CSV table of N, CA and C in Angstrom, one decimal:
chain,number,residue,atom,x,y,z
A,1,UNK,N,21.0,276.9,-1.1
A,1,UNK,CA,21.1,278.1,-0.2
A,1,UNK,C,22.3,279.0,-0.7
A,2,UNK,N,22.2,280.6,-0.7
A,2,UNK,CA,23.0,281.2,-1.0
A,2,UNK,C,24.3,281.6,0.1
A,3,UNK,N,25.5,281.7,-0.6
A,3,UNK,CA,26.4,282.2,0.2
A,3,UNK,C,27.0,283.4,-0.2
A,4,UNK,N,28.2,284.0,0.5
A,4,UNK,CA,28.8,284.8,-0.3
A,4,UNK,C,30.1,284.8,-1.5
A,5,UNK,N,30.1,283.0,-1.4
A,5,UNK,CA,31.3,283.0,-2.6
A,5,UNK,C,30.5,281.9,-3.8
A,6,UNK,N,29.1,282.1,-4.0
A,6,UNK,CA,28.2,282.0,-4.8
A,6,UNK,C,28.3,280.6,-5.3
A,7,UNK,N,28.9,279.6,-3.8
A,7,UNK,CA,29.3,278.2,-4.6
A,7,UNK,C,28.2,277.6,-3.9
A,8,UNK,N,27.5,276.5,-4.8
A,8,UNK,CA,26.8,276.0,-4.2
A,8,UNK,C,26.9,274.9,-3.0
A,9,UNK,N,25.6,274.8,-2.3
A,9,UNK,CA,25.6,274.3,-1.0
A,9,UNK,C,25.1,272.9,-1.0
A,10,UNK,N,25.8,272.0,-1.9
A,10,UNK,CA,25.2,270.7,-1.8
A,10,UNK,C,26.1,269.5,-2.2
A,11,UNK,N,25.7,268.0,-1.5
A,11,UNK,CA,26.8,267.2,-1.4
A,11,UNK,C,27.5,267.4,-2.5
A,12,UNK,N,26.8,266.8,-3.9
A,12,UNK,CA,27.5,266.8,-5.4
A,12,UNK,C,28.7,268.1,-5.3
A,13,UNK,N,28.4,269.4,-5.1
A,13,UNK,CA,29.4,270.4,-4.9
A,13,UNK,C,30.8,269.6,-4.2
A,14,UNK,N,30.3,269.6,-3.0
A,14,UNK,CA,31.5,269.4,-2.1
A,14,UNK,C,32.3,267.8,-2.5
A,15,UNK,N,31.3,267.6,-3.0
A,15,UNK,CA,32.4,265.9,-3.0
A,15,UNK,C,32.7,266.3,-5.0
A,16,UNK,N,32.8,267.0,-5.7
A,16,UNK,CA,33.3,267.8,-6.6
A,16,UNK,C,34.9,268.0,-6.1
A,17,UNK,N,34.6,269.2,-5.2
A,17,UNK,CA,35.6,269.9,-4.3
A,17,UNK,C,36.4,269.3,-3.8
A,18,UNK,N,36.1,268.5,-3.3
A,18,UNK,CA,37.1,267.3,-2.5
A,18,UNK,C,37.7,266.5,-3.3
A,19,UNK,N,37.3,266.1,-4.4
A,19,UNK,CA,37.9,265.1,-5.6
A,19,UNK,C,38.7,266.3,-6.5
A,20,UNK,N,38.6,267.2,-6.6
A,20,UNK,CA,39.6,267.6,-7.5
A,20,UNK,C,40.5,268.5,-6.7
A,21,UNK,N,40.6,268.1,-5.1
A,21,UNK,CA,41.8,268.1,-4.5
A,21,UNK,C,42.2,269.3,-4.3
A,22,UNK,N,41.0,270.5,-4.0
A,22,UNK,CA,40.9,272.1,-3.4
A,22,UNK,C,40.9,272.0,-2.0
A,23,UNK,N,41.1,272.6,-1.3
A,23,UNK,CA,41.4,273.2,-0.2
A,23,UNK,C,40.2,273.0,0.8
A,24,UNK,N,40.6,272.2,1.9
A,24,UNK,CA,39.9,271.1,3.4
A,24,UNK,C,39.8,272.0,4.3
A,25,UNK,N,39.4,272.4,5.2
A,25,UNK,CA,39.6,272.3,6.3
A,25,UNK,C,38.7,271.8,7.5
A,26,UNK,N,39.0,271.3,9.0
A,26,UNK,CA,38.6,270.6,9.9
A,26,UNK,C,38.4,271.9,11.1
A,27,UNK,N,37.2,271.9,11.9
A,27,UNK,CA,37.1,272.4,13.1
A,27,UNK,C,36.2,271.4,13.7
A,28,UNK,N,36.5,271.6,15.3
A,28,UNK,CA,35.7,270.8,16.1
A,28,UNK,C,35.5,272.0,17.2
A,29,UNK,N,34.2,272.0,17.5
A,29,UNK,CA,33.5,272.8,18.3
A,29,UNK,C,33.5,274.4,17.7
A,30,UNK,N,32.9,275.2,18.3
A,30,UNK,CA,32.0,276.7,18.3
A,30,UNK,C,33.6,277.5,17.9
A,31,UNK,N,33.3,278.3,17.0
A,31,UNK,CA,35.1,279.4,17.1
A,31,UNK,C,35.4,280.3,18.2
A,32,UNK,N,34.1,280.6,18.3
A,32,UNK,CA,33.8,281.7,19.5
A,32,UNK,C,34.2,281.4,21.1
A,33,UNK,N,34.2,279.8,21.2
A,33,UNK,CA,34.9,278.9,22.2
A,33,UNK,C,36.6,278.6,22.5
A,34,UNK,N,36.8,279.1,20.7
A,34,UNK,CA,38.2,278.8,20.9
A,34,UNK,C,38.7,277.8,20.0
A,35,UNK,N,37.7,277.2,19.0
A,35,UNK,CA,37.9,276.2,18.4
A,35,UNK,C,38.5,276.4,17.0
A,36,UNK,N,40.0,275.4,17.1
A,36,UNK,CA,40.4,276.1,15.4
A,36,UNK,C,40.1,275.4,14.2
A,37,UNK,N,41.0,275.8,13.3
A,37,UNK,CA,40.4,275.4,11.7
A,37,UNK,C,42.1,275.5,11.2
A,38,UNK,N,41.9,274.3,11.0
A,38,UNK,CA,43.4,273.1,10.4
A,38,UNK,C,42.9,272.6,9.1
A,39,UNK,N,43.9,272.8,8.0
A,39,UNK,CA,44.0,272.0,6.8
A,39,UNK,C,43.9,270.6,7.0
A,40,UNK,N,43.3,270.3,6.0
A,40,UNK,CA,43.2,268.5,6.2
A,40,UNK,C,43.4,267.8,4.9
A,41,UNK,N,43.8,266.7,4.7
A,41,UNK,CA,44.2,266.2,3.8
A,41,UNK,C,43.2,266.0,2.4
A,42,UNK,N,43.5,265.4,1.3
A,42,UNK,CA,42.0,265.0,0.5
A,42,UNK,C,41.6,263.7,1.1
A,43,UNK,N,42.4,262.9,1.2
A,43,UNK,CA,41.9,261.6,2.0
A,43,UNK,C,41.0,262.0,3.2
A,44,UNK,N,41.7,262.5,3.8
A,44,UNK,CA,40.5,262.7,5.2
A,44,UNK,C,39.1,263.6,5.1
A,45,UNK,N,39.2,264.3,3.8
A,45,UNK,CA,38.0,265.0,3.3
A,45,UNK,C,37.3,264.4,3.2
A,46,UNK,N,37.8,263.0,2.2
A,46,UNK,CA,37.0,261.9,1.5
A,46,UNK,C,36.2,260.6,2.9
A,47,UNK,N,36.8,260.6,3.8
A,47,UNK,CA,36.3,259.8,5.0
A,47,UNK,C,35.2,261.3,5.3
A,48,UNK,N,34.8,262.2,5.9
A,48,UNK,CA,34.8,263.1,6.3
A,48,UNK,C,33.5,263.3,5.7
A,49,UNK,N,33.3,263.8,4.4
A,49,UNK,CA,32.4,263.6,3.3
A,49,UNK,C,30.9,262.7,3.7
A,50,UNK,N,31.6,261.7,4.2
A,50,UNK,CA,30.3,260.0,4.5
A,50,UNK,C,29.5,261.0,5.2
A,51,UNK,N,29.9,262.1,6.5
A,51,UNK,CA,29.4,262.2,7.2
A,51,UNK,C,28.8,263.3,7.6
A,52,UNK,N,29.3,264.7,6.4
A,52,UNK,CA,29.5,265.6,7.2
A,52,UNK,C,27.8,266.1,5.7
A,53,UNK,N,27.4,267.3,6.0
A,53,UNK,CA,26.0,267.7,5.2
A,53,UNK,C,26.2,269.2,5.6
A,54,UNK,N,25.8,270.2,4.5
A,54,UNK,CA,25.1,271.4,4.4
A,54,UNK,C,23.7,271.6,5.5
A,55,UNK,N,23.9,272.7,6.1
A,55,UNK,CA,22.5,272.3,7.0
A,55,UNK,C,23.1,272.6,8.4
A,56,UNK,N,22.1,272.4,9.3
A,56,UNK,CA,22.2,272.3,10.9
A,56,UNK,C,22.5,271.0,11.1
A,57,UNK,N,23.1,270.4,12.3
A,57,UNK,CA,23.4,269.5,12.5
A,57,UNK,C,25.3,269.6,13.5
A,58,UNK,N,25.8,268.6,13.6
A,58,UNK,CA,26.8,267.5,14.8
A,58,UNK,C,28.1,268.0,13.3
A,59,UNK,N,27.4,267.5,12.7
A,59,UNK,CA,28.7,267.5,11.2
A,59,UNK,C,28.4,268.4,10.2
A,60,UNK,N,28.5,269.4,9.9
A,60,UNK,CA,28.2,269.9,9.1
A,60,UNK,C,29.3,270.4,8.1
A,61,UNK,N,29.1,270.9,7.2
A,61,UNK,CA,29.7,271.8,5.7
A,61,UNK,C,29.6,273.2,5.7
A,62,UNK,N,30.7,273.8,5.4
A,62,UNK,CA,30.4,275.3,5.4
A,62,UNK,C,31.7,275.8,4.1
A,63,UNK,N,31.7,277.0,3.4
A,63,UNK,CA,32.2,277.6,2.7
A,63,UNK,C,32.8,278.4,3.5
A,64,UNK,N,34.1,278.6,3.7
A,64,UNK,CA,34.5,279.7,4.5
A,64,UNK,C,35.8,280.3,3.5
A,65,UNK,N,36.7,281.5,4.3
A,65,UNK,CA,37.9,281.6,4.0
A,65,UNK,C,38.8,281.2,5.3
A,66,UNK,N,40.1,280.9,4.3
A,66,UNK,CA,41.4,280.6,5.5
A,66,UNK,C,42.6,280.4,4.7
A,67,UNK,N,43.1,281.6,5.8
A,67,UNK,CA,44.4,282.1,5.0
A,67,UNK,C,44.4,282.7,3.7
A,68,UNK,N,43.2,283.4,3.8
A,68,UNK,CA,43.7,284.0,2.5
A,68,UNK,C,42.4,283.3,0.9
A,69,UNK,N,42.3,281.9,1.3
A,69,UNK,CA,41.8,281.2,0.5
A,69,UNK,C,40.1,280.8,0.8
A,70,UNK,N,39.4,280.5,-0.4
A,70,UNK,CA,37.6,279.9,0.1
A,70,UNK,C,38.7,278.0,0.3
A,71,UNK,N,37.6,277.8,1.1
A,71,UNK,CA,37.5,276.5,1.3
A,71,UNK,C,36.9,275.8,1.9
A,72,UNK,N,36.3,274.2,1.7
A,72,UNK,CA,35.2,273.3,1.8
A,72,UNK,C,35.6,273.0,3.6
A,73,UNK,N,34.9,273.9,4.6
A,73,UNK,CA,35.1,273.7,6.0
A,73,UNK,C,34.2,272.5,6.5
A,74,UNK,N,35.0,271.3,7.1
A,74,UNK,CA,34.1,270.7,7.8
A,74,UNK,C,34.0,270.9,9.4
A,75,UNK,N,32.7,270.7,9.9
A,75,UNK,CA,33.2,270.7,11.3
A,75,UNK,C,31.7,270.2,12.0
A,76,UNK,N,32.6,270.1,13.3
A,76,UNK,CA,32.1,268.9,14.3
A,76,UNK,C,31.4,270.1,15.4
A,77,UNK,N,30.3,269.3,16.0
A,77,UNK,CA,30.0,270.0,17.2
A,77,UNK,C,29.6,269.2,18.6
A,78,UNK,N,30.2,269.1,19.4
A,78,UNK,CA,29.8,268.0,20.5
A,78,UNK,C,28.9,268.5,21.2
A,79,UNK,N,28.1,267.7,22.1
A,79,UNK,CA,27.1,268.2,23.3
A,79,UNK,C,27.8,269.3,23.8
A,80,UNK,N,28.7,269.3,24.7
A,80,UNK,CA,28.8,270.9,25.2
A,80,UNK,C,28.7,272.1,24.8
A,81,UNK,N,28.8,272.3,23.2
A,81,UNK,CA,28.3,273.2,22.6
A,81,UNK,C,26.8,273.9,22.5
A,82,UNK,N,26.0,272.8,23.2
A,82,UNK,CA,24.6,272.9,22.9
A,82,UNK,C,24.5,274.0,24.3
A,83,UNK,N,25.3,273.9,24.9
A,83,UNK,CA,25.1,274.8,26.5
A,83,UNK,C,25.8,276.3,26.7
């Protein structure tokens, strides 16, 4: 899938990303709710990684900026989000 920082959208990418120790970040729930986006370690990328996928879905992968910088966004979404 195409984005606008022309990086690709697939595990091999991101666990790339994550092993040569670029830039994490973690959100839980919707932004639009209030939900923020915190740097995260490469360790916690690397647990994080098992679970998280490109795609729809609870865990997903996204390409974003923060602070200034692109970086490998993970984030969570719980049931209350679905409402």
């Amino acid at each position: 899938m195409a984005n606008k920082y022309s990086l690709p959208e697939t595990q091999d990418a991101a666990k790339k990303w994550v092993e040569d120790g670029k830039p994490c970040t973690f959100t839980f729930g919707l932004a639009y709710r209030g939900a923020g986006q915190d740097r995260i370690s490469t360790d916690r990328a690397r647990e994080l990684l098992r679970h998280h996928h490109f795609g729809i879905g609870f865990y997903t992968l996204f390409w974003r900026e923060y602070n200034g910088e692109v970086v490998l966004n993970f984030t969570e979404y719980g049931e209350n989000d679905l409402y």
